[in-house]
Amino acid sequence: MTLRLTGAQFKDAAVSIAETVEKTRLIQAPSLSPDSRSSLWLKPECLQVTGSFKIRGAANKIASLDRTARERGIVTASSGNHGRAVACVAGQFGVDAVICMSTHVPPVKVDAIRGYGARVVMTGDSYDGAEAEALKMAREEGMTFVSAFDDPHIIAGQGTIGLEIVRDLPDLDTVIVPVSGGGLISGVGAAVRFLNPDAKVIGVSMDRAPMMHLSLRAGRPVEVAEEPTLADALMGSIGVENQYTFAMVRDLVDEVVLVSEDQIGRAMVWAMREHGLLVEGGGAVGLAAVMGGAVENMGENVVVVVSGGNVDRSRVDELATKEDE
Ligand SMILES: *Cc1c(COP(=O)(O)O)cnc(C)c1O
């Protein structure tokens, strides 16, 4: 059965997280518009607290836990940004947090998590392995497992982005959203449609092991081997036991398009040069899709969610140098 989040749940989430997160403001991106028929805006969650939108879901989830659960602590698996967000919010609430991660998580993300005082467990070389370890610790030590995407409180928290977008741009025609496990696009899509039922919702993933895309095509959650990509935040499966996001994405999202490594790199360089924004690969896939002309019939008012900015500046400089050669 598909999870139906009500407008009230998104509004409650917005109230729960108001003290913890920034309401990011839309940025006009005239040079991104393919023609005079469309106006494009960025929703810059790369400027969000902890450098990604994941703090919205983490704050909403942790605020929902009762006293016993808070005392027992929480455990999660992360490709980096969710772990950082959970560690940050757990620190504010005085809740013990354990973050399980694979060796693919970039050091810049691991260091940030340790900085919040969370316990870091490095396990193997895949997101799925890290998740198995986190679930085992939850069982054995009585901690609450906090999914990065497949949880109604997480989805409602991410959906607050959709409320903010439509509040700032009521005539929204299309929203373009990065997709990995699907918590972000499920929340944003449902919240946007709640306020504006005709809006188009487009998902974007990298073409290297795009798990949600492959799952939609197969008609059920599938697992394939992860492949290294500039969009490291989008790596990992949606879980064969997926409860919520697969059905929500299937029912809500008009289309999921894919972008190449080259396109992602160009989008990261564009964001830096055009807007002075440090955008990580996973955060840049929506920009890459628009720049590559992958999204058709976007309508007049288009918002691209720029979901995160946790990448070393030197990495973007390298990409820029390569492009100039
Ligand atoms: C987690 C993440 C995503 C994808 O979110 P899902 O809810 O897993 O689809 C996109 N961009 C960034 C930067 C992320 O950290």
Tab-separated table of C-alpha atoms and ligand atoms in Angstrom:
chain	number	residue	atom	x	y	z
A	1	MET	CA	0.000	0.000	0.000
A	2	THR	CA	1.321	3.424	-0.889
A	3	LEU	CA	2.134	5.766	1.967
A	4	ARG	CA	-0.086	8.843	1.723
A	5	LEU	CA	1.391	11.804	3.521
A	6	THR	CA	-1.092	14.600	4.149
A	7	GLY	CA	-0.452	18.311	3.843
A	8	ALA	CA	-0.729	18.479	7.625
A	9	GLN	CA	2.177	16.037	8.014
A	10	PHE	CA	4.428	18.228	5.884
A	11	LYS	CA	3.354	21.328	7.791
A	12	ASP	CA	3.983	19.575	11.125
A	13	ALA	CA	7.425	18.578	9.865
A	14	ALA	CA	8.151	22.191	8.915
A	15	VAL	CA	7.298	23.270	12.466
A	16	SER	CA	9.372	20.444	14.035
A	17	ILE	CA	12.509	21.322	12.104
A	18	ALA	CA	12.180	25.123	12.028
A	19	GLU	CA	14.821	25.698	14.721
A	20	THR	CA	17.341	23.323	13.167
A	21	VAL	CA	17.283	24.022	9.411
A	22	GLU	CA	17.583	26.966	7.041
A	23	LYS	CA	14.725	27.916	4.755
A	24	THR	CA	16.871	28.164	1.652
A	25	ARG	CA	15.865	30.869	-0.855
A	26	LEU	CA	15.411	30.182	-4.566
A	27	ILE	CA	18.183	31.550	-6.788
A	28	GLN	CA	17.373	32.651	-10.340
A	29	ALA	CA	19.467	30.928	-12.982
A	30	PRO	CA	18.795	32.785	-16.248
A	31	SER	CA	21.748	31.283	-18.080
A	32	LEU	CA	20.337	27.796	-17.467
A	33	SER	CA	17.091	28.505	-19.322
A	34	PRO	CA	17.100	26.640	-22.637
A	35	ASP	CA	14.925	29.329	-24.262
A	36	SER	CA	12.777	32.325	-23.400
A	37	ARG	CA	9.810	30.083	-22.613
A	38	SER	CA	11.258	28.753	-19.357
A	39	SER	CA	12.562	30.469	-16.241
A	40	LEU	CA	14.782	28.366	-14.019
A	41	TRP	CA	15.545	28.597	-10.332
A	42	LEU	CA	17.884	26.660	-8.080
A	43	LYS	CA	16.775	25.419	-4.658
A	44	PRO	CA	20.245	25.569	-3.075
A	45	GLU	CA	20.294	22.881	-0.402
A	46	CYS	CA	24.069	22.901	-0.844
A	47	LEU	CA	23.821	25.963	1.450
A	48	GLN	CA	21.772	24.028	4.021
A	49	VAL	CA	23.078	23.283	7.541
A	50	THR	CA	25.480	20.262	7.226
A	51	GLY	CA	25.761	20.972	3.482
A	52	SER	CA	22.757	18.943	2.316
A	53	PHE	CA	18.975	18.644	2.650
A	54	LYS	CA	19.371	15.478	4.736
A	55	ILE	CA	19.189	17.498	7.955
A	56	ARG	CA	15.492	18.098	7.270
A	57	GLY	CA	14.563	14.425	7.479
A	58	ALA	CA	17.023	13.716	10.288
A	59	ALA	CA	15.655	16.562	12.414
A	60	ASN	CA	12.046	15.499	11.841
A	61	LYS	CA	12.843	11.862	12.661
A	62	ILE	CA	14.850	12.493	15.816
A	63	ALA	CA	12.272	15.006	17.090
A	64	SER	CA	9.644	12.244	16.754
A	65	LEU	CA	11.471	9.754	19.033
A	66	ASP	CA	10.215	9.215	22.573
A	67	ARG	CA	12.409	9.449	25.656
A	68	THR	CA	13.235	5.752	25.835
A	69	ALA	CA	14.343	5.672	22.209
A	70	ARG	CA	16.468	8.787	22.704
A	71	GLU	CA	18.155	7.233	25.736
A	72	ARG	CA	18.977	4.036	23.833
A	73	GLY	CA	20.532	5.928	20.971
A	74	ILE	CA	20.256	5.692	17.202
A	75	VAL	CA	22.182	3.913	14.477
A	76	THR	CA	22.232	4.533	10.766
A	77	ALA	CA	23.952	3.683	7.501
A	78	SER	CA	24.962	6.503	5.234
A	79	SER	CA	26.738	7.423	2.027
A	80	GLY	CA	27.914	10.473	4.012
A	81	ASN	CA	25.370	13.267	4.051
A	82	HIS	CA	22.657	11.470	6.013
A	83	GLY	CA	25.253	10.425	8.590
A	84	ARG	CA	26.450	13.990	8.923
A	85	ALA	CA	22.899	15.252	9.368
A	86	VAL	CA	22.019	12.566	11.924
A	87	ALA	CA	25.250	13.215	13.832
A	88	CYS	CA	24.534	16.944	13.926
A	89	VAL	CA	20.933	16.647	15.119
A	90	ALA	CA	21.738	13.833	17.583
A	91	GLY	CA	24.374	16.106	19.092
A	92	GLN	CA	21.803	18.874	19.547
A	93	PHE	CA	19.333	16.484	21.198
A	94	GLY	CA	21.997	14.789	23.345
A	95	VAL	CA	21.296	11.414	21.700
A	96	ASP	CA	24.104	8.877	21.111
A	97	ALA	CA	24.552	8.132	17.414
A	98	VAL	CA	26.439	5.427	15.519
A	99	ILE	CA	27.029	5.975	11.789
A	100	CYS	CA	27.962	2.954	9.625
A	101	MET	CA	29.664	3.769	6.335
A	102	SER	CA	31.449	2.061	3.478
A	103	THR	CA	35.002	2.853	2.441
A	104	HIS	CA	33.576	4.671	-0.629
A	105	VAL	CA	32.475	7.594	1.528
A	106	PRO	CA	34.848	10.507	0.825
A	107	PRO	CA	37.114	11.515	3.759
A	108	VAL	CA	35.647	15.043	3.788
A	109	LYS	CA	32.318	13.502	4.813
A	110	VAL	CA	33.746	11.028	7.349
A	111	ASP	CA	35.725	13.785	9.096
A	112	ALA	CA	32.657	16.022	9.371
A	113	ILE	CA	30.705	13.206	11.045
A	114	ARG	CA	33.460	12.533	13.591
A	115	GLY	CA	33.517	16.266	14.275
A	116	TYR	CA	29.981	16.079	15.682
A	117	GLY	CA	31.049	13.433	18.190
A	118	ALA	CA	29.191	10.523	16.591
A	119	ARG	CA	30.719	7.039	16.614
A	120	VAL	CA	31.817	6.027	13.122
A	121	VAL	CA	31.928	2.374	12.033
A	122	MET	CA	33.627	1.770	8.669
A	123	THR	CA	32.427	-1.498	7.096
A	124	GLY	CA	33.357	-2.951	3.725
A	125	ASP	CA	32.994	-1.352	0.353
A	126	SER	CA	29.266	-0.969	-0.247
A	127	TYR	CA	26.372	1.041	1.153
A	128	ASP	CA	24.359	-2.158	1.478
A	129	GLY	CA	27.050	-3.722	3.682
A	130	ALA	CA	27.002	-0.659	5.919
A	131	GLU	CA	23.237	-0.907	6.192
A	132	ALA	CA	23.388	-4.587	7.156
A	133	GLU	CA	25.847	-3.705	9.926
A	134	ALA	CA	23.628	-0.871	11.178
A	135	LEU	CA	20.538	-3.108	11.260
A	136	LYS	CA	22.501	-5.740	13.197
A	137	MET	CA	23.630	-3.172	15.766
A	138	ALA	CA	20.051	-1.921	16.105
A	139	ARG	CA	18.866	-5.490	16.851
A	140	GLU	CA	21.673	-6.365	19.229
A	141	GLU	CA	21.976	-3.092	21.140
A	142	GLY	CA	18.362	-1.884	21.169
A	143	MET	CA	19.143	1.294	19.249
A	144	THR	CA	16.663	2.837	16.796
A	145	PHE	CA	17.643	2.346	13.165
A	146	VAL	CA	17.190	5.584	11.211
A	147	SER	CA	16.791	4.925	7.484
A	148	ALA	CA	18.251	7.503	5.123
A	149	PHE	CA	15.110	7.473	2.980
A	150	ASP	CA	12.569	4.701	3.650
A	151	ASP	CA	10.775	6.225	6.635
A	152	PRO	CA	7.639	8.430	6.803
A	153	HIS	CA	9.278	11.006	9.112
A	154	ILE	CA	12.324	11.243	6.878
A	155	ILE	CA	10.159	11.618	3.764
A	156	ALA	CA	7.970	14.271	5.435
A	157	GLY	CA	11.080	16.180	6.544
A	158	GLN	CA	12.527	16.215	3.013
A	159	GLY	CA	9.087	17.286	1.761
A	160	THR	CA	9.414	20.614	3.552
A	161	ILE	CA	11.564	21.586	0.545
A	162	GLY	CA	8.454	21.239	-1.606
A	163	LEU	CA	6.421	23.499	0.700
A	164	GLU	CA	9.127	26.160	0.540
A	165	ILE	CA	9.401	25.950	-3.248
A	166	VAL	CA	5.677	26.418	-3.866
A	167	ARG	CA	5.452	29.154	-1.243
A	168	ASP	CA	8.171	31.076	-3.113
A	169	LEU	CA	6.943	30.141	-6.612
A	170	PRO	CA	3.217	29.313	-6.569
A	171	ASP	CA	3.054	28.883	-10.364
A	172	LEU	CA	5.622	26.089	-10.383
A	173	ASP	CA	5.368	23.906	-13.505
A	174	THR	CA	8.227	21.431	-13.032
A	175	VAL	CA	10.493	20.415	-10.176
A	176	ILE	CA	13.661	18.454	-10.949
A	177	VAL	CA	15.032	16.333	-8.108
A	178	PRO	CA	18.082	14.065	-7.600
A	179	VAL	CA	17.146	10.444	-6.838
A	180	SER	CA	18.914	7.720	-4.914
A	181	GLY	CA	16.765	5.884	-2.356
A	182	GLY	CA	13.900	8.195	-3.239
A	183	GLY	CA	13.143	9.858	0.095
A	184	LEU	CA	13.874	13.316	-1.273
A	185	ILE	CA	11.742	13.058	-4.395
A	186	SER	CA	8.917	11.239	-2.568
A	187	GLY	CA	8.688	14.051	-0.033
A	188	VAL	CA	9.195	16.912	-2.468
A	189	GLY	CA	6.867	15.373	-5.042
A	190	ALA	CA	4.046	14.719	-2.567
A	191	ALA	CA	4.345	18.147	-0.921
A	192	VAL	CA	4.469	19.983	-4.261
A	193	ARG	CA	1.455	18.063	-5.595
A	194	PHE	CA	-0.448	18.766	-2.381
A	195	LEU	CA	-0.178	22.491	-3.122
A	196	ASN	CA	-0.047	22.345	-6.903
A	197	PRO	CA	-1.591	19.109	-8.268
A	198	ASP	CA	-0.548	19.797	-11.873
A	199	ALA	CA	3.179	20.253	-11.268
A	200	LYS	CA	5.523	17.863	-13.059
A	201	VAL	CA	8.000	15.912	-10.916
A	202	ILE	CA	11.169	14.750	-12.692
A	203	GLY	CA	13.828	12.583	-11.062
A	204	VAL	CA	17.491	12.451	-12.054
A	205	SER	CA	20.154	9.816	-11.324
A	206	MET	CA	23.622	9.045	-12.655
A	207	ASP	CA	23.799	6.426	-15.395
A	208	ARG	CA	26.183	4.305	-13.282
A	209	ALA	CA	24.031	1.834	-11.326
A	210	PRO	CA	20.884	3.987	-11.030
A	211	MET	CA	19.069	1.705	-8.600
A	212	MET	CA	15.669	3.423	-8.499
A	213	HIS	CA	15.544	3.695	-12.286
A	214	LEU	CA	16.405	0.007	-12.692
A	215	SER	CA	13.871	-0.928	-10.019
A	216	LEU	CA	11.092	1.054	-11.718
A	217	ARG	CA	11.912	-0.668	-14.976
A	218	ALA	CA	11.840	-4.093	-13.323
A	219	GLY	CA	8.611	-3.282	-11.490
A	220	ARG	CA	10.185	-4.157	-8.122
A	221	PRO	CA	13.228	-3.137	-6.060
A	222	VAL	CA	16.356	-4.682	-7.587
A	223	GLU	CA	19.951	-4.706	-6.448
A	224	VAL	CA	22.915	-4.364	-8.778
A	225	ALA	CA	26.586	-3.797	-8.000
A	226	GLU	CA	27.493	-0.208	-7.087
A	227	GLU	CA	29.810	1.651	-9.434
A	228	PRO	CA	32.076	4.531	-8.466
A	229	THR	CA	30.637	7.859	-9.619
A	230	LEU	CA	31.095	11.582	-9.083
A	231	ALA	CA	27.610	11.408	-7.549
A	232	ASP	CA	28.794	9.407	-4.518
A	233	ALA	CA	25.785	10.581	-2.469
A	234	LEU	CA	23.492	8.688	-4.850
A	235	MET	CA	25.184	5.278	-4.505
A	236	GLY	CA	23.432	2.340	-2.856
A	237	SER	CA	20.327	0.262	-3.444
A	238	ILE	CA	16.766	1.149	-2.487
A	239	GLY	CA	16.552	-2.062	-0.427
A	240	VAL	CA	14.821	-5.248	-1.610
A	241	GLU	CA	12.540	-4.840	1.408
A	242	ASN	CA	11.690	-1.254	0.419
A	243	GLN	CA	8.443	-0.240	2.130
A	244	TYR	CA	7.599	3.294	1.051
A	245	THR	CA	9.755	5.097	-1.484
A	246	PHE	CA	9.584	2.637	-4.384
A	247	ALA	CA	5.775	2.832	-4.530
A	248	MET	CA	5.756	6.586	-3.936
A	249	VAL	CA	8.232	7.246	-6.741
A	250	ARG	CA	6.382	4.848	-9.058
A	251	ASP	CA	3.077	6.632	-8.387
A	252	LEU	CA	4.274	10.259	-8.162
A	253	VAL	CA	7.189	10.788	-10.484
A	254	ASP	CA	6.594	11.570	-14.143
A	255	GLU	CA	10.000	10.379	-15.307
A	256	VAL	CA	13.494	9.518	-14.061
A	257	VAL	CA	16.254	10.638	-16.442
A	258	LEU	CA	19.925	9.661	-16.323
A	259	VAL	CA	23.089	11.728	-16.708
A	260	SER	CA	26.700	10.809	-17.507
A	261	GLU	CA	29.837	11.461	-15.469
A	262	ASP	CA	30.891	14.126	-17.982
A	263	GLN	CA	27.593	15.914	-17.653
A	264	ILE	CA	27.781	15.828	-13.848
A	265	GLY	CA	31.311	17.252	-13.887
A	266	ARG	CA	30.290	20.059	-16.241
A	267	ALA	CA	27.339	20.923	-14.015
A	268	MET	CA	29.588	21.128	-10.923
A	269	VAL	CA	31.953	23.473	-12.763
A	270	TRP	CA	29.032	25.555	-14.063
A	271	ALA	CA	27.598	25.991	-10.556
A	272	MET	CA	30.965	27.180	-9.265
A	273	ARG	CA	31.655	29.570	-12.157
A	274	GLU	CA	28.157	30.932	-12.644
A	275	HIS	CA	26.914	31.117	-9.055
A	276	GLY	CA	29.962	30.592	-6.840
A	277	LEU	CA	28.232	27.502	-5.450
A	278	LEU	CA	30.225	24.481	-4.336
A	279	VAL	CA	27.979	21.604	-5.476
A	280	GLU	CA	28.799	17.924	-5.074
A	281	GLY	CA	28.164	15.390	-7.847
A	282	GLY	CA	24.937	14.050	-6.363
A	283	GLY	CA	23.715	17.602	-5.906
A	284	ALA	CA	24.489	18.513	-9.509
A	285	VAL	CA	22.592	15.796	-11.408
A	286	GLY	CA	19.474	17.952	-11.844
A	287	LEU	CA	21.578	20.762	-13.307
A	288	ALA	CA	23.323	18.218	-15.534
A	289	ALA	CA	19.966	16.982	-16.847
A	290	VAL	CA	18.804	20.493	-17.747
A	291	MET	CA	22.145	21.473	-19.289
A	292	GLY	CA	22.148	18.265	-21.340
A	293	GLY	CA	18.609	18.891	-22.599
A	294	ALA	CA	17.358	15.660	-21.012
A	295	VAL	CA	14.141	17.197	-19.664
A	296	GLU	CA	11.541	18.150	-22.242
A	297	ASN	CA	8.374	20.262	-21.929
A	298	MET	CA	9.352	21.767	-18.599
A	299	GLY	CA	6.837	24.586	-18.814
A	300	GLU	CA	7.404	28.136	-17.685
A	301	ASN	CA	8.562	27.947	-14.086
A	302	VAL	CA	11.133	25.297	-13.281
A	303	VAL	CA	12.984	24.586	-10.050
A	304	VAL	CA	16.079	22.395	-9.895
A	305	VAL	CA	16.827	21.017	-6.433
A	306	VAL	CA	20.585	21.315	-5.822
A	307	SER	CA	20.693	18.787	-3.025
A	308	GLY	CA	24.191	19.016	-1.544
A	309	GLY	CA	27.574	20.703	-1.508
A	310	ASN	CA	29.867	18.375	0.396
A	311	VAL	CA	32.836	18.040	-1.905
A	312	ASP	CA	36.406	19.312	-1.739
A	313	ARG	CA	36.851	22.578	-3.585
A	314	SER	CA	40.036	21.121	-5.123
A	315	ARG	CA	37.959	18.382	-6.772
A	316	VAL	CA	35.844	20.991	-8.592
A	317	ASP	CA	38.982	22.929	-9.562
A	318	GLU	CA	40.416	19.740	-11.092
A	319	LEU	CA	37.246	19.227	-13.118
A	320	ALA	CA	37.398	22.857	-14.274
A	321	THR	CA	41.013	22.481	-15.372
A	322	LYS	CA	40.178	19.318	-17.335
A	323	GLU	CA	37.318	21.096	-19.045
A	324	ASP	CA	39.548	23.982	-20.113
A	325	GLU	CA	42.145	21.705	-21.705
B	1	LIG	C1	20.909	11.525	-0.146
B	1	LIG	C2	21.150	12.473	-1.230
B	1	LIG	C3	20.358	12.471	-2.403
B	1	LIG	C4	19.289	11.456	-2.684
B	1	LIG	O1	18.283	11.389	-1.719
B	1	LIG	P1	17.356	10.110	-1.640
B	1	LIG	O2	16.343	10.440	-0.618
B	1	LIG	O3	18.227	8.957	-1.214
B	1	LIG	O4	16.799	9.873	-2.993
B	1	LIG	C5	20.604	13.443	-3.354
B	1	LIG	N1	21.593	14.343	-3.200
B	1	LIG	C6	22.371	14.378	-2.112
B	1	LIG	C7	23.433	15.406	-2.022
B	1	LIG	C8	22.171	13.451	-1.076
B	1	LIG	O5	22.953	13.492	0.004
